[in-house]
CSV table of C-alpha atoms in Angstrom, one decimal:
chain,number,residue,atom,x,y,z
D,7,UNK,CA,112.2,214.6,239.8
D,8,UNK,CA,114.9,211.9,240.1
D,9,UNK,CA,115.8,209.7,237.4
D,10,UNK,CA,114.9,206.2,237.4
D,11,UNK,CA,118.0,204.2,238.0
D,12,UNK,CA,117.7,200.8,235.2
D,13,UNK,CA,119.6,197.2,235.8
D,14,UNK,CA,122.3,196.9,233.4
D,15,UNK,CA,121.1,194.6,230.1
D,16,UNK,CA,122.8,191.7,229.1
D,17,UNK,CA,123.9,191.4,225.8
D,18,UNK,CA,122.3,188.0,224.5
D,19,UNK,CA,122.9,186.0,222.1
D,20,UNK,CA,126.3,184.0,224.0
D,21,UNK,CA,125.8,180.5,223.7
D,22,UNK,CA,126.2,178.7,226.6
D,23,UNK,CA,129.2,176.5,225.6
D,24,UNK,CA,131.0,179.5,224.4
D,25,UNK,CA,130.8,181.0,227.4
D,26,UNK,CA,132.0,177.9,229.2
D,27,UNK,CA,134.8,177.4,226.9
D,28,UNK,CA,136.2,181.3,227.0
D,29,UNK,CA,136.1,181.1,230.9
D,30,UNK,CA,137.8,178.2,231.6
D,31,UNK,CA,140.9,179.0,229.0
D,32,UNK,CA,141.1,181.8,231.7
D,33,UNK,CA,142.2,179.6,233.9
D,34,UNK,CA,145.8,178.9,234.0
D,35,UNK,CA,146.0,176.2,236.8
D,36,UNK,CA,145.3,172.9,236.0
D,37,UNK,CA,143.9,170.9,238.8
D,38,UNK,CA,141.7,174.2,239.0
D,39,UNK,CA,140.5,174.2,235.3
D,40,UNK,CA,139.4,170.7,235.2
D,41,UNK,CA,137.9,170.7,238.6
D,42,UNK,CA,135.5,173.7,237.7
D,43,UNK,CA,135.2,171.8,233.8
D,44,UNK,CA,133.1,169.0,235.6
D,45,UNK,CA,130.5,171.6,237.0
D,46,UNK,CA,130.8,173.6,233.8
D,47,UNK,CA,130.4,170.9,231.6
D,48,UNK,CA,127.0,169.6,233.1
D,49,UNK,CA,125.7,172.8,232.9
D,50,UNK,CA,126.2,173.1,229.0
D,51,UNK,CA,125.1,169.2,229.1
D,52,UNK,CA,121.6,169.7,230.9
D,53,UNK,CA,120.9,173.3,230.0
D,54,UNK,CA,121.7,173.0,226.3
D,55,UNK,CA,124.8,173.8,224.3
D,56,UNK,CA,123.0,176.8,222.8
D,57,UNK,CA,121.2,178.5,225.4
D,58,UNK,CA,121.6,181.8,226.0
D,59,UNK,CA,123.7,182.9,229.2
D,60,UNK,CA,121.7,185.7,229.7
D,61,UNK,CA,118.6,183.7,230.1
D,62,UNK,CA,120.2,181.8,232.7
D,63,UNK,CA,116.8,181.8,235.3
D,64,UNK,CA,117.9,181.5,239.2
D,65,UNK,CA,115.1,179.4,240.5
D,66,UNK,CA,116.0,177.0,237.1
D,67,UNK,CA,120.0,176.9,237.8
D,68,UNK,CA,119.3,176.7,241.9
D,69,UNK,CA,117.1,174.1,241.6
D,70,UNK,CA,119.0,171.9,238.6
D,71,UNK,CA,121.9,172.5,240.8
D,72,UNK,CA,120.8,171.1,244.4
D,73,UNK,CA,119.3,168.4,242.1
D,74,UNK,CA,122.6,167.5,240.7
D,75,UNK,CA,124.9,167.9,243.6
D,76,UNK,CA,122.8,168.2,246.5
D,77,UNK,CA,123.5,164.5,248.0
D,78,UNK,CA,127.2,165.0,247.2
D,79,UNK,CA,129.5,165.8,250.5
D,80,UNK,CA,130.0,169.1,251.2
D,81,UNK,CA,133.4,169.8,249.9
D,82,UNK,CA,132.0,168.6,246.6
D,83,UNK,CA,129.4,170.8,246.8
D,84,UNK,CA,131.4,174.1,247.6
D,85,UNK,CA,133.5,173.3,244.8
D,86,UNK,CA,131.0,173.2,242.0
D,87,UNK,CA,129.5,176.0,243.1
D,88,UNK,CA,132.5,178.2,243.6
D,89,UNK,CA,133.5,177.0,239.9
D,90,UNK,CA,129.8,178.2,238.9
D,91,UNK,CA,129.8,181.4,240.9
D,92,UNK,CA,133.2,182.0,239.5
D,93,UNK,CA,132.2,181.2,235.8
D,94,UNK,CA,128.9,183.5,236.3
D,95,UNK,CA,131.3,186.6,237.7
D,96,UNK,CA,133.4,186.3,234.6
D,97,UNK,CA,130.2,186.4,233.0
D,98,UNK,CA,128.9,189.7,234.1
D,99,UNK,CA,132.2,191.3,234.0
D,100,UNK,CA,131.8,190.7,230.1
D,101,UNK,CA,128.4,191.9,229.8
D,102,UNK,CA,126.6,188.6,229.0
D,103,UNK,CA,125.0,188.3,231.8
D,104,UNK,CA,123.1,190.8,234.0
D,105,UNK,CA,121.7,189.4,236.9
D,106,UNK,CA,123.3,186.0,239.5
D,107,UNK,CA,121.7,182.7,238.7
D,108,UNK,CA,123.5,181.2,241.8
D,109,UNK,CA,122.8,183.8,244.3
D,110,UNK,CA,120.3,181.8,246.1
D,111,UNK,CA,122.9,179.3,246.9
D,112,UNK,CA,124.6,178.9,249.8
D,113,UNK,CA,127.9,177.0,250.4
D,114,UNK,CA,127.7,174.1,253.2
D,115,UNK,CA,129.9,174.4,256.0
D,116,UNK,CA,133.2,172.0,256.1
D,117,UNK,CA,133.5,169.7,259.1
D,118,UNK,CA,136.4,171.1,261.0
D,119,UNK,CA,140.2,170.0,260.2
D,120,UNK,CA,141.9,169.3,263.7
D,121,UNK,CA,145.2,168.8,261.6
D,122,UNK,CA,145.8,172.3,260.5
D,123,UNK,CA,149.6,172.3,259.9
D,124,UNK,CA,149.8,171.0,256.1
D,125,UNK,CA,152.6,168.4,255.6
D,126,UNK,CA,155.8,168.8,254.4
D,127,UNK,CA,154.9,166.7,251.3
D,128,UNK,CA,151.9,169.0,250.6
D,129,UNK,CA,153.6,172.2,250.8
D,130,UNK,CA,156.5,170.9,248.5
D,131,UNK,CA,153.7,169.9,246.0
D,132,UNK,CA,151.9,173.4,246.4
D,133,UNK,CA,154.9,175.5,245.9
D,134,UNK,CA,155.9,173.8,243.4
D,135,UNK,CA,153.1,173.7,241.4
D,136,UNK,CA,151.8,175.2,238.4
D,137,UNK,CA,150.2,178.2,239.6
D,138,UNK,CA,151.1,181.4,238.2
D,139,UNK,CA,154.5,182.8,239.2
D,140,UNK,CA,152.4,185.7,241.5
D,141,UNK,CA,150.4,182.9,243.9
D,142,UNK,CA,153.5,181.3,243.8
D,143,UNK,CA,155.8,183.7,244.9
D,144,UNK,CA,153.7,184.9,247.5
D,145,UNK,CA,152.7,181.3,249.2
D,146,UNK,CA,156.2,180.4,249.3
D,147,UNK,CA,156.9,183.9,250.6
D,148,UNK,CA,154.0,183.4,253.2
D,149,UNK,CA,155.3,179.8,254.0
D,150,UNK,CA,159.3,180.4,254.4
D,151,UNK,CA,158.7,183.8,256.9
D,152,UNK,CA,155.7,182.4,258.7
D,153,UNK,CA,154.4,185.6,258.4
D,154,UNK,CA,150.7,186.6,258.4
D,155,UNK,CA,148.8,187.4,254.8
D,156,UNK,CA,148.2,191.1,255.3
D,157,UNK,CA,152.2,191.5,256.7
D,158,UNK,CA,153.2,190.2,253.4
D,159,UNK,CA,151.0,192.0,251.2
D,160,UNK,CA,151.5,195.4,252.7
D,161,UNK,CA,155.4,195.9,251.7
D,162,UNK,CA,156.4,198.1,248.7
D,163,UNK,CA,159.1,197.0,246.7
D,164,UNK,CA,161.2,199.5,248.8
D,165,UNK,CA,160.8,197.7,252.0
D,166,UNK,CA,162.9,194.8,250.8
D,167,UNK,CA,166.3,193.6,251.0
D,168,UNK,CA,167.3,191.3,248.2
D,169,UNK,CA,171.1,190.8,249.4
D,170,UNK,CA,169.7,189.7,252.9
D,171,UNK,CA,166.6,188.0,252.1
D,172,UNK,CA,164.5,189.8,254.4
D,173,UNK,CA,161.9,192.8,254.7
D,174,UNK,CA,160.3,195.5,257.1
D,175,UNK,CA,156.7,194.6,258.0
D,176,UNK,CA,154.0,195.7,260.0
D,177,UNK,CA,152.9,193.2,262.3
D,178,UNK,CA,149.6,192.9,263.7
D,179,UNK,CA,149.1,195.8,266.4
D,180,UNK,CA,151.5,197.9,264.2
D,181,UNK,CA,154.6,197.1,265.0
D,182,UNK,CA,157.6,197.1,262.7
D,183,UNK,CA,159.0,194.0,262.1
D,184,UNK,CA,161.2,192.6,259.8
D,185,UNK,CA,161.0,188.7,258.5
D,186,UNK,CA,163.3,186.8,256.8
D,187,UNK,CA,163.1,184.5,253.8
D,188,UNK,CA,164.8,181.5,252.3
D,189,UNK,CA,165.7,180.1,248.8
D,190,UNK,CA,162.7,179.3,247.4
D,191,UNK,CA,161.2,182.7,247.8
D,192,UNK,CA,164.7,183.9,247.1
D,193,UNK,CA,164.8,182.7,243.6
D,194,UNK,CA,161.2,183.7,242.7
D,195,UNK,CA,160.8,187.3,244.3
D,196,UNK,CA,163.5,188.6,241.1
D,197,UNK,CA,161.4,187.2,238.5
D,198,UNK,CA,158.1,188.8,240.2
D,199,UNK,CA,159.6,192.4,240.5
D,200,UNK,CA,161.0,192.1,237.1
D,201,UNK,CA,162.2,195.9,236.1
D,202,UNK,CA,160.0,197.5,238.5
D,203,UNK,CA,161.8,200.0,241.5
D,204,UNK,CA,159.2,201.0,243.7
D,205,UNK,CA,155.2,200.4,244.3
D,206,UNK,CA,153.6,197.4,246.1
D,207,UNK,CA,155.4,194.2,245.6
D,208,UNK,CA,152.0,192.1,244.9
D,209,UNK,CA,149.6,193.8,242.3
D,210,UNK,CA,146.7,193.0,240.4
D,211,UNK,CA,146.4,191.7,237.1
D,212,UNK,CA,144.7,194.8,235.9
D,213,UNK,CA,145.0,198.2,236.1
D,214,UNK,CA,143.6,200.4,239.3
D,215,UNK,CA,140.5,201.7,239.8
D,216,UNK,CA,141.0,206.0,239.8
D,217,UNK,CA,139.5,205.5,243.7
D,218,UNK,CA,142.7,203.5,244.7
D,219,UNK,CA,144.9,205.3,247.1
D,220,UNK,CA,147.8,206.5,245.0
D,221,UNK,CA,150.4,204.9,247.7
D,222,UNK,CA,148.3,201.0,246.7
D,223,UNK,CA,149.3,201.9,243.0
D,224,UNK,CA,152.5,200.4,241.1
D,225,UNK,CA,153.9,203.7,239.3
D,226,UNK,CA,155.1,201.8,236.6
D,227,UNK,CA,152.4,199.2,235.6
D,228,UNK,CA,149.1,200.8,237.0
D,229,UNK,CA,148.1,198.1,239.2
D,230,UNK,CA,146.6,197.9,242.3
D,231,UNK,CA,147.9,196.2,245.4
D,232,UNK,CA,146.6,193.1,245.7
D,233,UNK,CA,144.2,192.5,248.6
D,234,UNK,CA,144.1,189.9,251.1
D,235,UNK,CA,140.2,189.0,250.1
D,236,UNK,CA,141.6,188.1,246.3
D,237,UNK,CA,144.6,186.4,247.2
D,238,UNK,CA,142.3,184.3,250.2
D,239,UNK,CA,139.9,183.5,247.5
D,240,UNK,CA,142.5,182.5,244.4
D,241,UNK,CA,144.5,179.8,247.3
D,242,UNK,CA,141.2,178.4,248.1
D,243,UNK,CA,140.3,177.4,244.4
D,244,UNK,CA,143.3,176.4,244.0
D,245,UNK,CA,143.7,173.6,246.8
D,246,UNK,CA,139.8,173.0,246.7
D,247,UNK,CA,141.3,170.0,244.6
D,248,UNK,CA,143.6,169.1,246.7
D,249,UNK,CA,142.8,166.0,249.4
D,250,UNK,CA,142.7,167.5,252.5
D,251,UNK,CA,141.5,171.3,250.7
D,252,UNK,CA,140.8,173.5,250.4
D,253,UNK,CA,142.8,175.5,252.6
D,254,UNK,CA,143.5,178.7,254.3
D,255,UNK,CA,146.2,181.4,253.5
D,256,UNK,CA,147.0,180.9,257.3
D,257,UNK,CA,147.7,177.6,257.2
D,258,UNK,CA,150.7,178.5,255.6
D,259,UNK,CA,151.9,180.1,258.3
D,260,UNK,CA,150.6,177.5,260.6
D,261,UNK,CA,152.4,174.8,258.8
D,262,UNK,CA,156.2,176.7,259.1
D,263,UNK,CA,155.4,177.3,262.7
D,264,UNK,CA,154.6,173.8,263.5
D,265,UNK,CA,157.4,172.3,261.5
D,266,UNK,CA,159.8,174.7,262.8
D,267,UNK,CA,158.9,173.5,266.2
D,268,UNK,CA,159.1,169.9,264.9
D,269,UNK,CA,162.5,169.7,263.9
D,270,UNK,CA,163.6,171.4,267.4
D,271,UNK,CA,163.3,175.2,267.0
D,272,UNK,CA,162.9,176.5,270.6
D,273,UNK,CA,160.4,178.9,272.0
D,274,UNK,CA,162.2,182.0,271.5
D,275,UNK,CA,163.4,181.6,267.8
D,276,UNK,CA,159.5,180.8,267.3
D,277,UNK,CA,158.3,183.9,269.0
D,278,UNK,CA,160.6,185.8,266.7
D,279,UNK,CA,159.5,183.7,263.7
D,280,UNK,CA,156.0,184.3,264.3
D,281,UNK,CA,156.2,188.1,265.6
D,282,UNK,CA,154.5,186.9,268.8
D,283,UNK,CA,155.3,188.5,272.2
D,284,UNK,CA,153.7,186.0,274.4
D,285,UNK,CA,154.8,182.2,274.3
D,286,UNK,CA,150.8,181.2,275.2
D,287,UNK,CA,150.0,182.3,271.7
D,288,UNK,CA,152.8,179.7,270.4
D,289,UNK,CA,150.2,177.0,272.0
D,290,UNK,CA,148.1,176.1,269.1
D,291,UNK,CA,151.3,175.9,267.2
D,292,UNK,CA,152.6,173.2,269.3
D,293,UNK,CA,150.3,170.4,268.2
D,294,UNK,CA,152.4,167.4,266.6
D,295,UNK,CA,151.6,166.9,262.8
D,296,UNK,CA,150.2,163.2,262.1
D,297,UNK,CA,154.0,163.3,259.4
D,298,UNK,CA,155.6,163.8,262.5
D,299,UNK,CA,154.0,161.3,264.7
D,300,UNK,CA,154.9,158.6,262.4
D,301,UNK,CA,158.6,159.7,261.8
D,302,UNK,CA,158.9,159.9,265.6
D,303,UNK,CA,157.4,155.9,266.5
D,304,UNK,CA,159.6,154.7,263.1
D,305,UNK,CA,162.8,156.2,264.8
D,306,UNK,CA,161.8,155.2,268.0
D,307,UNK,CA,160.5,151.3,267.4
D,308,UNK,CA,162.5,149.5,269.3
D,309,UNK,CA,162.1,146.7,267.4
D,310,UNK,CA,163.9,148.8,264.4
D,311,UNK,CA,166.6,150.1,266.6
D,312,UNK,CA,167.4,146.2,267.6
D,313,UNK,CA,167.2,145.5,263.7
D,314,UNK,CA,169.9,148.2,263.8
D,315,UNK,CA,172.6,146.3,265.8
């Protein structure tokens, strides 16, 4: 006779604001934190300060929820409910809650951005930001090499050359590869590695799972390689905020490639930039940015170039 396999308990008695208030001192980005505080916060105000997270009821937070943000556009929407699905995962990874209050939810689909490439002004304010050194290291790493997420994330420590700022990928389809980086990524990647001489050069901020391949695993710390689903999910929340967010690890890459081919870069440096080996797939790349529309009629007015004389 098999055993009857039981859902995990909760353990009650968590208030509400409690749980609120541990979760977002998790959060180390600021635009971040106080964007998910205003979801938070109305949950704590409308549910009750001292309700128990565990008796958090799905058809009570659905409908409370669609209630409070359901005429709200759509990128509002997606981010309350990321910053309640988030706060509810932390939840359950501590035990206070069992089951997913917002799992009838769905997020609403974003009208489609026909700008892609993010400006120049934008990726100067991302990079420099105040996201953790990781995220940080990485997008800049991403942005500067134009190189795809998972060609990033896949080199060990090993693969890099500090002296020459570059390393050995594997492209998409396999290849080997190798991209190059710049300063920014060159003053951050020391400061990432730290001590360490060998493993993956992003890892998680915990310790791997025993079913992790051993060749994923950091020798000296125990972490895991980080995947390209976590890193996707932490850039979203973290330009949600942002005006034109959120946005897409890709866009990164996008952005590089289309400045690089605004300030003159010709077809063959960008085919070896991007690791294509067919200039039709530099196409999408080609579009002119709205920034460099404007800095092209300015330099071109010819009623500024007579002011010039």
């Amino acid at each position: 006779m098999s055993a009857v396999r039981t859902l995990p308990r909760a353990v009650a008695g968590v208030r509400l604001a409690d749980a609120v208030k541990v979760f977002l001192g998790t959060i180390t980005v600021g635009n971040t934190r106080r964007g998910y505080a205003a979801a938070l916060d109305r949950l704590v105000g409308d549910f009750g300060a001292d309700t128990d997270v565990a008796g958090l009821d799905p058809d009570r937070v659905s409908g409370w929820f669609v209630f409070v943000w359901g005429a709200k556009s759509a990128k509002t929407f997606n981010l309350q409910l990321t910053a309640l699905s988030s706060a509810c995962g932390y939840w359950r990874e501590q035990g206070w809650l069992a089951g997913d209050p917002v799992a009838r939810l769905r997020a609403r689909s974003m009208p489609p951005d026909n700008s892609r490439a993010l400006s120049t002004v934008e990726v100067a304010g991302l990079l420099g930001g105040e996201a953790p050194l990781r995220e940080r290291a990485l997008w800049t790493m991403l942005y500067e090499t134009a190189a795809r997420a998972e060609e990033i994330l896949g080199p060990d420590i090993a693969d890099l050359d500090m002296t020459n700022r570059c390393a050995v990928v594997t492209r998409k389809g396999g290849a080997r590869d190798v991209v190059y980086w710049q300063t920014g990524t060159a003053r951050l990647l020391p400061r990432l590695i730290g001590g360490r001489q060998r493993g993956p050069l992003f890892v998680t901020d915990r310790r791997a799972k025993p079913s992790v391949a051993l060749a994923d695993v950091d020798p000296a710390t125990q972490r895991a390689r980080l995947s390209y689903r976590r890193a996707a999910a932490l850039f979203t929340e973290h330009t949600t905020s942002m005006k034109r967010g959120p946005f897409t690890l890709h866009q990164l890459r996008h952005s590089k490639l289309t400045h690089a081919a605004e300030d003159g870069a010709s077809t063959p440096m960008l085919m070896a930039l991007s690791g294509h080996t067919s200039a039709r797939s530099l196409a999408k790349y080609s579009k002119v940015s709205a920034e460099a529309l404007g800095r092209w009629q300015a330099q071109t007015d010819p009623a500024a170039r007579r002011r010039g004389r």
